[in-house]
Coordinates of C-alpha atoms in Angstrom, one line a residue:
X19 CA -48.4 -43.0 -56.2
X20 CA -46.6 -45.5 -53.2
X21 CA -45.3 -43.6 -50.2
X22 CA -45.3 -45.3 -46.9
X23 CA -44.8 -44.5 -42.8
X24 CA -42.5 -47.7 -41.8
X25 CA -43.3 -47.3 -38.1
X26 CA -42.7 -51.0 -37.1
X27 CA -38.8 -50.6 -38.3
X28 CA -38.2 -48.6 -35.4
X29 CA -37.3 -51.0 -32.2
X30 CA -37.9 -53.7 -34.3
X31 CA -35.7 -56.5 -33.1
X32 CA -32.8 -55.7 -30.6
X33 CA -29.6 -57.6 -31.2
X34 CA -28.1 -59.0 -27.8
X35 CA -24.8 -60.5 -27.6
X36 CA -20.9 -59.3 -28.3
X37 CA -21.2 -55.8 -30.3
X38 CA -18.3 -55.2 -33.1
X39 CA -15.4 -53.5 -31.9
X40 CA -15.1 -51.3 -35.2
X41 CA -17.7 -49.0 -36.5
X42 CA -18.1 -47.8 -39.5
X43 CA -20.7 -44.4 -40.4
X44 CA -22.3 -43.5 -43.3
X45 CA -21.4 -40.2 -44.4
X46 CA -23.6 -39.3 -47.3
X47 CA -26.4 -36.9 -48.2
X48 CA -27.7 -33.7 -47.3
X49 CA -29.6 -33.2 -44.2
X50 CA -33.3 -32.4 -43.9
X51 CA -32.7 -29.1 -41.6
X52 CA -29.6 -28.1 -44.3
X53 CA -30.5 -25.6 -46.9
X54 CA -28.2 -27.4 -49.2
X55 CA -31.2 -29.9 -49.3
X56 CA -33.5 -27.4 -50.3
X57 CA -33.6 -26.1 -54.3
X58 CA -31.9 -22.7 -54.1
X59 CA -31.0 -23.2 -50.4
X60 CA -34.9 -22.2 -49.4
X61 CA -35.9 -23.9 -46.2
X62 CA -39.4 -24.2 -45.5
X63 CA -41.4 -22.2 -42.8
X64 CA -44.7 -23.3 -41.1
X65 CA -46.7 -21.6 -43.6
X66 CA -45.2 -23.5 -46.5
X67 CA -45.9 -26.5 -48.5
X68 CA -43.3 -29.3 -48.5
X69 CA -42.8 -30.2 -52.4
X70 CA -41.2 -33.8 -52.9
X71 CA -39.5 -34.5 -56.5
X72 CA -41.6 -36.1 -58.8
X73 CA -39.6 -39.4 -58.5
X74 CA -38.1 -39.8 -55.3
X75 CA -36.0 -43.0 -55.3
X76 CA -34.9 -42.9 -51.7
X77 CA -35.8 -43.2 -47.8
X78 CA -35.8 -39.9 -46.3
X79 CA -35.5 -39.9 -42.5
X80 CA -37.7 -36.9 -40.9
X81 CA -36.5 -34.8 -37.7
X82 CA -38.2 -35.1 -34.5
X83 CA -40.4 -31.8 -35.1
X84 CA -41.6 -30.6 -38.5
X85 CA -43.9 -27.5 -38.6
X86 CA -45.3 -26.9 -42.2
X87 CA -48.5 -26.1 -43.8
X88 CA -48.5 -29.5 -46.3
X89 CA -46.6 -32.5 -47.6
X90 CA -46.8 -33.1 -51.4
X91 CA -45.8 -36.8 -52.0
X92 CA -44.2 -38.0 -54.9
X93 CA -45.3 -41.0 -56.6
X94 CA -42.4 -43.6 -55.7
X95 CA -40.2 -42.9 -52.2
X96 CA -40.8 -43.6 -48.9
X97 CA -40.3 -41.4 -45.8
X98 CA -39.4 -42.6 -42.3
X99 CA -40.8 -41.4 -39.2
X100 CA -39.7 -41.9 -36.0
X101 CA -42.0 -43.2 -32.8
X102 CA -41.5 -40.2 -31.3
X103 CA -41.6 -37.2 -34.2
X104 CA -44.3 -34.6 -34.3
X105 CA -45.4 -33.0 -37.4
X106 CA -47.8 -29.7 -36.8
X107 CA -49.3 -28.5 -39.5
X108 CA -51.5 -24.9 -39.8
X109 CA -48.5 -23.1 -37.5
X110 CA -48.8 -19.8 -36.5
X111 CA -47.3 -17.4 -39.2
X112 CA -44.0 -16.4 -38.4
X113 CA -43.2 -12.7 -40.3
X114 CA -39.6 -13.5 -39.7
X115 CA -39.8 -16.5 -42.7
X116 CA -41.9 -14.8 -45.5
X117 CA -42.4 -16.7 -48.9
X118 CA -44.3 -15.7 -51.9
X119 CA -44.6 -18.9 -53.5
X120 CA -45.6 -20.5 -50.1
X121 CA -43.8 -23.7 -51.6
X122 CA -40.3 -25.0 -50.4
X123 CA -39.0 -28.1 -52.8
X124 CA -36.5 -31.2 -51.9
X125 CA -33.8 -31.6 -54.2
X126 CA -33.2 -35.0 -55.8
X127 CA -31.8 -37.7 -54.2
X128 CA -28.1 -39.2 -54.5
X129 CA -27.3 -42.4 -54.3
X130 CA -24.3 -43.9 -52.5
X131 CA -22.4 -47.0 -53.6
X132 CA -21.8 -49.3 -50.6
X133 CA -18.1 -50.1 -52.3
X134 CA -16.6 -46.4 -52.3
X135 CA -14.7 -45.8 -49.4
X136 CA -16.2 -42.0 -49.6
X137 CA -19.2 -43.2 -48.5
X138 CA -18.1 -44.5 -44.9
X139 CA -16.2 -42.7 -42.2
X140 CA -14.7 -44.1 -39.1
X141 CA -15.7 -43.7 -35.5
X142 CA -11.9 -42.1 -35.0
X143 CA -11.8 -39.2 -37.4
X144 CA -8.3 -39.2 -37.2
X145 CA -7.8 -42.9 -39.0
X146 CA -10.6 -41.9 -41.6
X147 CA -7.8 -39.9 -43.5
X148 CA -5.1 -41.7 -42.6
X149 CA -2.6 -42.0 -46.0
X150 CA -1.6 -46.0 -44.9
X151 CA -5.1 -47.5 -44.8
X152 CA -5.6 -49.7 -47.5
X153 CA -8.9 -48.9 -49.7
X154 CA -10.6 -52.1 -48.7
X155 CA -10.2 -51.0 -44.8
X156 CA -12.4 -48.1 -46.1
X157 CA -15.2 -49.7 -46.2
X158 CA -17.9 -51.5 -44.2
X159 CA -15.5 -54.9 -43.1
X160 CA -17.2 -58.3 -43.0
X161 CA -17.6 -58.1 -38.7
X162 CA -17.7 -54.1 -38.4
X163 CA -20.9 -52.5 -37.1
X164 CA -22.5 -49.8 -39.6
X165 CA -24.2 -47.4 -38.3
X166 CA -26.7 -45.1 -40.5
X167 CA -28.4 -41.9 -38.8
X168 CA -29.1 -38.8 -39.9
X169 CA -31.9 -37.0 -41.5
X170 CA -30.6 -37.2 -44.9
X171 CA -32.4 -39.3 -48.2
X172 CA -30.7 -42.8 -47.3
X173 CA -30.1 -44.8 -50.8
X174 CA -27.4 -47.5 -51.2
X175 CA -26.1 -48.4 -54.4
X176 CA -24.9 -52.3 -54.0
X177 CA -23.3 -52.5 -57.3
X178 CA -20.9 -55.3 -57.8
X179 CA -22.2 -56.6 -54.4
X180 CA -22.3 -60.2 -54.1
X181 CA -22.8 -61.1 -50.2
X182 CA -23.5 -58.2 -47.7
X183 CA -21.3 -58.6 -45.0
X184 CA -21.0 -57.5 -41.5
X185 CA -21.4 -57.3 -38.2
X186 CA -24.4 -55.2 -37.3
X187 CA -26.8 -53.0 -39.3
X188 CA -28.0 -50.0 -37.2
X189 CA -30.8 -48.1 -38.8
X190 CA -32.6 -44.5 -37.2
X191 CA -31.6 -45.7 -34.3
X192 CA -32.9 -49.4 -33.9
X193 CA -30.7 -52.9 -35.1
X194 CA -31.6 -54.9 -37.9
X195 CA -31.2 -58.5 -37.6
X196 CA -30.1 -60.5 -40.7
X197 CA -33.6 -62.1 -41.1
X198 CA -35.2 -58.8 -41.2
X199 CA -32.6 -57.2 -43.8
X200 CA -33.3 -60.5 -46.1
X201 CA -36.9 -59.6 -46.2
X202 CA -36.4 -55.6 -46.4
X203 CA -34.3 -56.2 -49.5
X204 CA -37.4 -58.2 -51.0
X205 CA -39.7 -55.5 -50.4
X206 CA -40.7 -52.5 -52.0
X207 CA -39.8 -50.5 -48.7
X208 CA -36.0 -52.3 -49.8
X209 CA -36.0 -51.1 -53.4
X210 CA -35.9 -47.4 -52.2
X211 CA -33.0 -47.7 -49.9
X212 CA -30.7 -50.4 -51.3
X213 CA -30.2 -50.4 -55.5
X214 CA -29.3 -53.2 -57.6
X215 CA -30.4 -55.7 -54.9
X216 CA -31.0 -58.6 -56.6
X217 CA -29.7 -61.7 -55.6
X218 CA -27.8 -60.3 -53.2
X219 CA -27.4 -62.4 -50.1
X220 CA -26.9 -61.0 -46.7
X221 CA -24.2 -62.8 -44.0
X222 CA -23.0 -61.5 -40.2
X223 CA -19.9 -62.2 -38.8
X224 CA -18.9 -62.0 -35.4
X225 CA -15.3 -61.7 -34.8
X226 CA -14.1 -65.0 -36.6
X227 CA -12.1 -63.2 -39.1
X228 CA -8.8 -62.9 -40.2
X229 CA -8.8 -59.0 -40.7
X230 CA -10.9 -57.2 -42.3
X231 CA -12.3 -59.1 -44.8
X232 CA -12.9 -63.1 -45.4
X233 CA -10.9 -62.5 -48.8
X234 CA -9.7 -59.0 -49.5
X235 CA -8.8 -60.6 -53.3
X236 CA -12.9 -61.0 -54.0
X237 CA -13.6 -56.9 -53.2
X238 CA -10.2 -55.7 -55.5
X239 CA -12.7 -54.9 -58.2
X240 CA -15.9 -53.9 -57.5
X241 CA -14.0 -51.6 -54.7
X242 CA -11.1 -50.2 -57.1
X243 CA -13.5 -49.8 -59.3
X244 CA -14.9 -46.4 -57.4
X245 CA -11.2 -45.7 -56.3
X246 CA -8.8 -45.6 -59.8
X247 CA -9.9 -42.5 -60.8
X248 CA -9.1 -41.0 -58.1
X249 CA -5.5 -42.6 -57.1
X250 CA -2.8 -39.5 -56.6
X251 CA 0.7 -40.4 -59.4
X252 CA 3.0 -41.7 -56.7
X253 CA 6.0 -39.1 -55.8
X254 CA 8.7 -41.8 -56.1
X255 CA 10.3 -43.8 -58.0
X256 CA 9.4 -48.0 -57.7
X257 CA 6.0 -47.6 -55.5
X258 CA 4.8 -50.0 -53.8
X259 CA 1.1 -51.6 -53.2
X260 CA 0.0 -53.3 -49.8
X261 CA -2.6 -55.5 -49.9
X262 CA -5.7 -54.9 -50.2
X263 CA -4.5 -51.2 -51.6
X264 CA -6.1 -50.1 -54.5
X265 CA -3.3 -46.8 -55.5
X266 CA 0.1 -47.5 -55.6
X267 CA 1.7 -45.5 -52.7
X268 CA 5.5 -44.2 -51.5
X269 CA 6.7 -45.8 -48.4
X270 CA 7.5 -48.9 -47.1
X271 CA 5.7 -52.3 -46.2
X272 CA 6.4 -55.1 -44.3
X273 CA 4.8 -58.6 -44.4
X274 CA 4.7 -62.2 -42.6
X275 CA 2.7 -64.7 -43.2
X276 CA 0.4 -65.5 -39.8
X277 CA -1.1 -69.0 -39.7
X278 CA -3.2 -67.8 -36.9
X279 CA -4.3 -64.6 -36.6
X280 CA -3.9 -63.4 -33.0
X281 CA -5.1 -60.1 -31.8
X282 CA -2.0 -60.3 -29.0
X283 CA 0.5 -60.7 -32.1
X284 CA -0.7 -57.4 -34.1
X285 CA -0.6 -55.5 -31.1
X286 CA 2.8 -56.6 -30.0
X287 CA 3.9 -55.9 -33.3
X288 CA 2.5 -52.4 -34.0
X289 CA 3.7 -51.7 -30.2
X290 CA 7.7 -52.6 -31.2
X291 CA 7.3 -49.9 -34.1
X292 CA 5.8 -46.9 -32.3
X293 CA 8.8 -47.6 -29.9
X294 CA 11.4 -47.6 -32.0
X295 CA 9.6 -44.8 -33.7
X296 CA 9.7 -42.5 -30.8
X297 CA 13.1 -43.6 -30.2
X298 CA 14.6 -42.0 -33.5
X299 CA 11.9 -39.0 -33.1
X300 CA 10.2 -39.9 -36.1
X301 CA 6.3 -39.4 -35.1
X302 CA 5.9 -36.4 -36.5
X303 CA 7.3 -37.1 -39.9
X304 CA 6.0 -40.7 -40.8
X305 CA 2.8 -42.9 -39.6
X306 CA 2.7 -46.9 -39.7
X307 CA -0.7 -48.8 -39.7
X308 CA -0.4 -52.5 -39.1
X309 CA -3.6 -54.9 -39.7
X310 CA -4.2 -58.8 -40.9
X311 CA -4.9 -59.3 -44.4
X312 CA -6.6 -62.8 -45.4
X313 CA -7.0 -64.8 -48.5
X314 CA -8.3 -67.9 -49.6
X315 CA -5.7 -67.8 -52.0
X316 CA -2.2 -66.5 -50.3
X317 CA -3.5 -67.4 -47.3
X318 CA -3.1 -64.5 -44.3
X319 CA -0.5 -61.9 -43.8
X320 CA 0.3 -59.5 -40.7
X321 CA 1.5 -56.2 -42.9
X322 CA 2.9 -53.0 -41.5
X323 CA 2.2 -49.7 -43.7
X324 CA 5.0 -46.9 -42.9
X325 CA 4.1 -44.0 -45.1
X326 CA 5.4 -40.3 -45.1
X327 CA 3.9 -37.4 -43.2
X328 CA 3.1 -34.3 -45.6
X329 CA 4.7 -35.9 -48.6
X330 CA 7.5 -38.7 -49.7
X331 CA 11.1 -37.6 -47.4
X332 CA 12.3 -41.1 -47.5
X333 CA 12.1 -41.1 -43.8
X334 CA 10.0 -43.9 -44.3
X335 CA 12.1 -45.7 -46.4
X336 CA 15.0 -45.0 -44.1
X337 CA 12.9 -46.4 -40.9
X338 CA 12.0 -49.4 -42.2
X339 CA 16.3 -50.0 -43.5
X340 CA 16.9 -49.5 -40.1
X341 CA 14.5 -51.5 -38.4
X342 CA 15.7 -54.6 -40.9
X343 CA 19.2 -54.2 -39.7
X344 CA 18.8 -54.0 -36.0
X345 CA 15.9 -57.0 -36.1
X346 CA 17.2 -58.9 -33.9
X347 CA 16.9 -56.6 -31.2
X348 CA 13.5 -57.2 -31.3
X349 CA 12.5 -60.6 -30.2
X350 CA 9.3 -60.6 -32.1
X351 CA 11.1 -59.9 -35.4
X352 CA 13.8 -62.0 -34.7
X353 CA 11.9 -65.4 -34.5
X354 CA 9.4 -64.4 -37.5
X355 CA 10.0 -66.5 -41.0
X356 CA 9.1 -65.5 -43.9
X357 CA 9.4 -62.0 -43.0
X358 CA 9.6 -59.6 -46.5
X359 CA 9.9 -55.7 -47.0
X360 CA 9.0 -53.5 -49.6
X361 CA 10.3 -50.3 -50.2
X362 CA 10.0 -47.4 -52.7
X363 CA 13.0 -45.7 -54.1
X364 CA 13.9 -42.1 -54.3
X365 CA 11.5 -38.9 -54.8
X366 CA 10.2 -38.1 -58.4
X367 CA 7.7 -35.5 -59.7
X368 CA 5.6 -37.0 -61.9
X369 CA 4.6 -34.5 -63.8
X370 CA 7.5 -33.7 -65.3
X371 CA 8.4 -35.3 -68.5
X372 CA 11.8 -36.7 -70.4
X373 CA 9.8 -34.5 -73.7
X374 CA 9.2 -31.6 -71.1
X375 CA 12.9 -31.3 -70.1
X376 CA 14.2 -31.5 -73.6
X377 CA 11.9 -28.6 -74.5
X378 CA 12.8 -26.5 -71.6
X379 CA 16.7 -26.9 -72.5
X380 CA 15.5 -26.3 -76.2
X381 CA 13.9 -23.0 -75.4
X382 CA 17.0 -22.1 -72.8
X383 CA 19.5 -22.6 -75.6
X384 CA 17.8 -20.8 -78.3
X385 CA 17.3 -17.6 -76.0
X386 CA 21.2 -18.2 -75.7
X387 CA 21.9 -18.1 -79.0
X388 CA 19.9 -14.6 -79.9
X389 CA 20.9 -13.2 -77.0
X390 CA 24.6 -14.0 -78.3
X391 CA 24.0 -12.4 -81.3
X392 CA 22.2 -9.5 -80.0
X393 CA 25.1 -8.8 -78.2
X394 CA 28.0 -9.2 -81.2
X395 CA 25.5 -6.7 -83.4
X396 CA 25.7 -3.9 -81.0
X397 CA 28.8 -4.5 -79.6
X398 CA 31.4 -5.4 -82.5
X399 CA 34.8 -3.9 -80.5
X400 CA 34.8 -7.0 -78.1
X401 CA 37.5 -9.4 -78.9
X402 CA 35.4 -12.5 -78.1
X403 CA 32.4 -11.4 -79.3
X404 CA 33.8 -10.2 -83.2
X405 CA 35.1 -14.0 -83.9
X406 CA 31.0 -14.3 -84.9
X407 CA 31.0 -14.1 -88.7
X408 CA 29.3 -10.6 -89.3
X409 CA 26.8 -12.7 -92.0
X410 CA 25.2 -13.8 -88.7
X411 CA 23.9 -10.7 -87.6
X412 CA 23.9 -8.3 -90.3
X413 CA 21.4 -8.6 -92.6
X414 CA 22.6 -6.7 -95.2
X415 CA 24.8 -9.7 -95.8
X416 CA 21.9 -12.2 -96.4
X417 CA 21.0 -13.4 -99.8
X418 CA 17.7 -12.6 -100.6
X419 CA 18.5 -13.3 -104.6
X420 CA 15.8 -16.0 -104.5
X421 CA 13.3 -14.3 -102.7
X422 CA 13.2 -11.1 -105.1
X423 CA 14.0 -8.6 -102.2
X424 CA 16.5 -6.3 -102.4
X425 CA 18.0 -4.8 -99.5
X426 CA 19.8 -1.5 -99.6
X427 CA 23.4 -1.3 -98.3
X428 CA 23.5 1.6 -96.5
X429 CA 20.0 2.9 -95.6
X430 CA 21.0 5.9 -94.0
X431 CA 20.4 9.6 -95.8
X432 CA 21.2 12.4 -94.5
X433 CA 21.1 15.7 -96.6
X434 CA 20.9 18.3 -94.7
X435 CA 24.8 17.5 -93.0
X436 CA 27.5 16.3 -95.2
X437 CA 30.9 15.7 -93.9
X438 CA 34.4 15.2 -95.3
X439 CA 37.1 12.9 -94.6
X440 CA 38.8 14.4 -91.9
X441 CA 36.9 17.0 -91.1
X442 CA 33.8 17.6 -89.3
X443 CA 30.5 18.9 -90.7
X444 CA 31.0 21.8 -92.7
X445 CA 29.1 24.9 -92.2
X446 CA 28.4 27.7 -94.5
X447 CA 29.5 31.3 -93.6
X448 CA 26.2 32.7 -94.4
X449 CA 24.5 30.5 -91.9
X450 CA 23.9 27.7 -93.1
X451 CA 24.8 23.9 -93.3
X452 CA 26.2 22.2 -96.7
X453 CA 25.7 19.0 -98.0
X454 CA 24.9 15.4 -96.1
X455 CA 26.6 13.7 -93.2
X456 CA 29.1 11.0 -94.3
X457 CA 28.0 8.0 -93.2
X458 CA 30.3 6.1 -91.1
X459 CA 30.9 1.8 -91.1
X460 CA 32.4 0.2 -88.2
X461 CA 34.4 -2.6 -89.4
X462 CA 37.4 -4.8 -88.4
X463 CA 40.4 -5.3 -89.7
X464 CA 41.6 -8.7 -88.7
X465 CA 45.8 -7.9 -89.8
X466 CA 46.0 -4.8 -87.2
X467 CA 43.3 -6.7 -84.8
X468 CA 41.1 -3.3 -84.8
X469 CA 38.2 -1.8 -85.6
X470 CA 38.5 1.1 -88.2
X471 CA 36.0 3.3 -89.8
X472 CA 35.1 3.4 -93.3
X473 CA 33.2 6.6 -94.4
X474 CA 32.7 7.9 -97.9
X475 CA 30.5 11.2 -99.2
X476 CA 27.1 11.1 -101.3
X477 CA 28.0 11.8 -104.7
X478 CA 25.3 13.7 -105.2
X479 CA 27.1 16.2 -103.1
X480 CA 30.4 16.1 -104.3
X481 CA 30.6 19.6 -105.0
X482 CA 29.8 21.2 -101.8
X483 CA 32.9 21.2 -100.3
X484 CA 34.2 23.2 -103.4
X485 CA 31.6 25.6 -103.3
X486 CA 31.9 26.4 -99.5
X487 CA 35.3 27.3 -100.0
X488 CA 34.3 29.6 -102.8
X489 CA 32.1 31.4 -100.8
X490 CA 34.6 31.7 -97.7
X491 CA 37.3 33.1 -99.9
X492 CA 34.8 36.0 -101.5
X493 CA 34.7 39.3 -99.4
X494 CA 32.0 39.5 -97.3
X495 CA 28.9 41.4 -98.7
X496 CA 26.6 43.0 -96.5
X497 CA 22.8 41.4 -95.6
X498 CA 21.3 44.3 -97.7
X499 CA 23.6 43.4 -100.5
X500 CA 22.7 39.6 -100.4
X501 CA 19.9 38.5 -102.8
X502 CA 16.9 37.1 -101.4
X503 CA 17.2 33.6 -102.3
X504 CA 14.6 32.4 -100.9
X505 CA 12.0 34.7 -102.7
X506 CA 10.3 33.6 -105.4
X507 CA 10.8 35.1 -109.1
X508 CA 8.2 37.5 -110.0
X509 CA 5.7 36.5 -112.8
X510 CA 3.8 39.0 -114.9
X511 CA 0.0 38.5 -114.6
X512 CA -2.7 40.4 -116.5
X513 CA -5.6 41.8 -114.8
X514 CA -8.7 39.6 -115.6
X515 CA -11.2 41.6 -113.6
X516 CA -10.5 44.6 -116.2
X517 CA -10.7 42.6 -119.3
X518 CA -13.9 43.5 -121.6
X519 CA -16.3 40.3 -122.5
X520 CA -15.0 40.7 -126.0
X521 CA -11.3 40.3 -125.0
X522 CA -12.5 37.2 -123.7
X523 CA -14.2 35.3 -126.0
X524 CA -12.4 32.3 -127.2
X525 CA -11.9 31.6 -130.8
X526 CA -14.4 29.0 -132.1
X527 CA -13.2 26.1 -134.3
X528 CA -15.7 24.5 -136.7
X529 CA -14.6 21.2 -136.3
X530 CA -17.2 19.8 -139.1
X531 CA -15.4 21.8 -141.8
X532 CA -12.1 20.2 -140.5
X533 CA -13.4 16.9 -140.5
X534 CA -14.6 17.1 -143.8
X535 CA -11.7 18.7 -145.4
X536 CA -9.5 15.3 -143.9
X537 CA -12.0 13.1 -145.1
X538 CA -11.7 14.7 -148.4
X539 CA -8.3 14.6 -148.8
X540 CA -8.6 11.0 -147.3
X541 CA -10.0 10.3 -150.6
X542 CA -7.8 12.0 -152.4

């Protein structure tokens, strides 16, 4: 088990001299006084027992005043105290905060790679989430100050990092030199809060740069690398990318290429735009960032990002079209050479497909179709709508020959109505109805242009008609005089309860005799 106190890191060695301008915080990590630091959000009281993971591969901070019963160390981590912390242990019980497993346990500790912009947050909130920064302005730049405080587990991934760069380390509260942050990488104290150390070399840079980075071209990769999976599909059609960008963004950008890079220059130059920006009352619908950019291979660039408030309008587009024609009203565009614009073309959803549009027409057309033919089944009198063949809708028409079904022609049966051409259904004097109802085809007669009726009797009723008219010609009889047709015929029955056993013995056949006599005359 390794644990240590680092006390002499705190006012260690005081950096004197020009401070960096920008500053850049570390934004990671649960705090110690958080429940979300805490295993199911249980924060310990001053009768509990701290409970450190098993492996704890980080530098935890502590606050100024602990009060707990106990510290369980794990076997590798460190913790860092302050000069001026107090720890009491053996507090007064407090009923308030009541535990029955007297034990309150750390959760894990997360790493945070030194390359991911997510990791870092800038002094002005406001610029932290601002759309036209570039990626590589994200993070730590090779002159910013960093500044780490906090009580959270500190634990820097510095994968894919070559040289450390920057312009000031702060640390709990106290400035690292660059000496000191050579040797802390090479101890075991190092190993805890900065991963994948090795060979990594450690440089400071006061204010002799060219924008944010020495050469933004070196950090494309190990910074896009955290980034790519996270880039937004670009709105628009033709995107562009500003240097040092890592996503592909709608807007506009404009470039020259600086030969010196003078602070009075980008300000002059970011001071123009906002003008003319107020000027056409465009701050609330687009935002511009201008910045140097420097390579050792292009050499450096002044570049102005105008970008979209809220989503692509085009505004941005339009603003920088303008500001291309009227350049000579400016007279620091108007001498610049070399002076290049980039510009994104016309909104687009990305998530809408060429195969997604054909299917949605597919699908709007076929619900056309059966809607059309819905309409000519039920409604055959409409002149537009009867020039469908009838074989369309009608599946008595269909020809089902080769798949063995047969369909009946006219599936209607009616027998308890039956009515004759002409005439409607015909009733019975005594009462009663006669025969089935015809049944009745629509169909259209394309000499007269009209829709007739076709209708035709059941044959199996043929002779009702005839026998209604019987019965209306014969005199009428009286109720009493009608016989009861619907009673059924008497049947003679015997009475079994009466009959003697000896009337009801059956007759017994010998069937032996009678098989014998066949097989007899079998052999005969």
């Amino acid at each position: 088990m390794w644990w240590s106190v680092p006390l002499p890191i705190v006012g260690l060695i005081l950096i004197t001299g020009q401070v960096a301008t920008a500053t850049k915080w570390y934004s990671g990590g649960a705090d110690f006084n958080s429940p979300s630091a805490w295993v199911d959000d249980y924060m310990p009281c001053p009768e509990d027992l701290v409970v450190f993971p098993k492996y704890f591969p980080a530098v935890l901070p502590l606050p100024e005043e602990i009060s707990i019963d106990g510290i369980v160390f794990p076997r590798d981590g460190a913790i860092l105290i302050a000069e001026e912390s107090t720890i009491t242990f053996g507090a007064p019980r407090n009923a308030k905060c009541d535990s029955d497993e007297k034990t309150a346990h750390l959760k894990p500790p997360k790493s945070s790679k030194w390359f991911d912009p997510h990791t870092w947050k800038w002094a002005d909130i406001s610029k932290s989430v601002s759309s036209p920064v570039p990626e590589l302005e994200r993070v730590p730049c090779d002159d910013e100050q960093v500044i780490v405080k906090g009580h959270a587990p500190l634990a820097f991934d510095l994968e894919n990092v070559q040289h450390l760069r920057l312009g000031q380390l702060i640390l709990a509260g106290s400035s690292i030199s660059k000496f000191y942050l050579e040797q802390l990488l090479a101890r075991d104290l190092g190993r805890f809060l900065f991963h994948n150390a090795l060979d990594v070399q450690v440089e400071y840079y006061r204010g002799e740069l060219c924008g944010c980075h020495k050469d933004f071209d070196r950090l494309i990769e190990p910074v896009c690398h955290n980034v790519k999976e996270q880039c937004e599909a670009p709105h628009c059609l033709s995107p562009v990318r500003p240097f040092g960008s890592c996503c592909l963004i709608c807007g506009a950008v404009l470039t020259m290429p600086r030969q010196h890079c003078s602070e009075e220059d980008r300000k002059t130059l970011q001071n123009q735009l906002n003008s003319m920006i107020t000027k056409q009352d465009l701050a609330a619908e687009i935002q511009l960032h201008v910045d140097y950019v420097s390579s050792e291979q292009y050499g450096s660039f002044l570049q102005a990002i105008v970008t979209d408030r809220g989503g692509y309008s085009e505004r941005s587009v339009e603003f920088m079209q303008y500001l291309s024609q009227h350049r000579n009203q400016s007279t620091f565009l108007a001498k610049q050479s070399g002076l290049e614009l980039k510009s994104s073309g016309r909104p687009h959803n990305p998530n809408v497909s060429f195969a997604s549009v054909l299917l949605i027409l597919f699908c709007m057309a076929l619900v056309g179709v059966v809607s059309v033919i819905i309409l000519a089944h039920f409604m055959p009198e409409n002149p537009y709508l009867n020039r469908i063949p009838q074989w369309i809708h009608d599946p008595r028409r269909w020809r089902w020959r080769h798949l063995g079904v047969r369909l009946r022609r006219n599936p209607l049966f009616n027998r308890f109505e039956n009515v004759v051409a002409g005439a409607g259904s015909i009733e019975d004097p005594l009462g009663g109805v006669v025969g089935v109802d015809r049944v009745t085809v629509m169909g259209y007669d394309p000499g007269n242009d009209e829709v007739r009726e076709r209708s035709f009797d059941n044959p199996m009723f043929e002779q009702g008609a005839a026998q209604v008219a019987s019965r209306a010609e014969a005199p009428k009889e009286s109720p009493q005089d009608q016989p009861d047709l619907m009673v059924a015929p008497k049947m003679e029955t015997g009475d079994l309860d009466n009959c003697s056993v000896e009337e009801q013995e059956l007759t017994e056949i010998n069937l032996e005799s009678s098989e014998g006599e066949t097989d007899e005359e079998a052999q005969i």
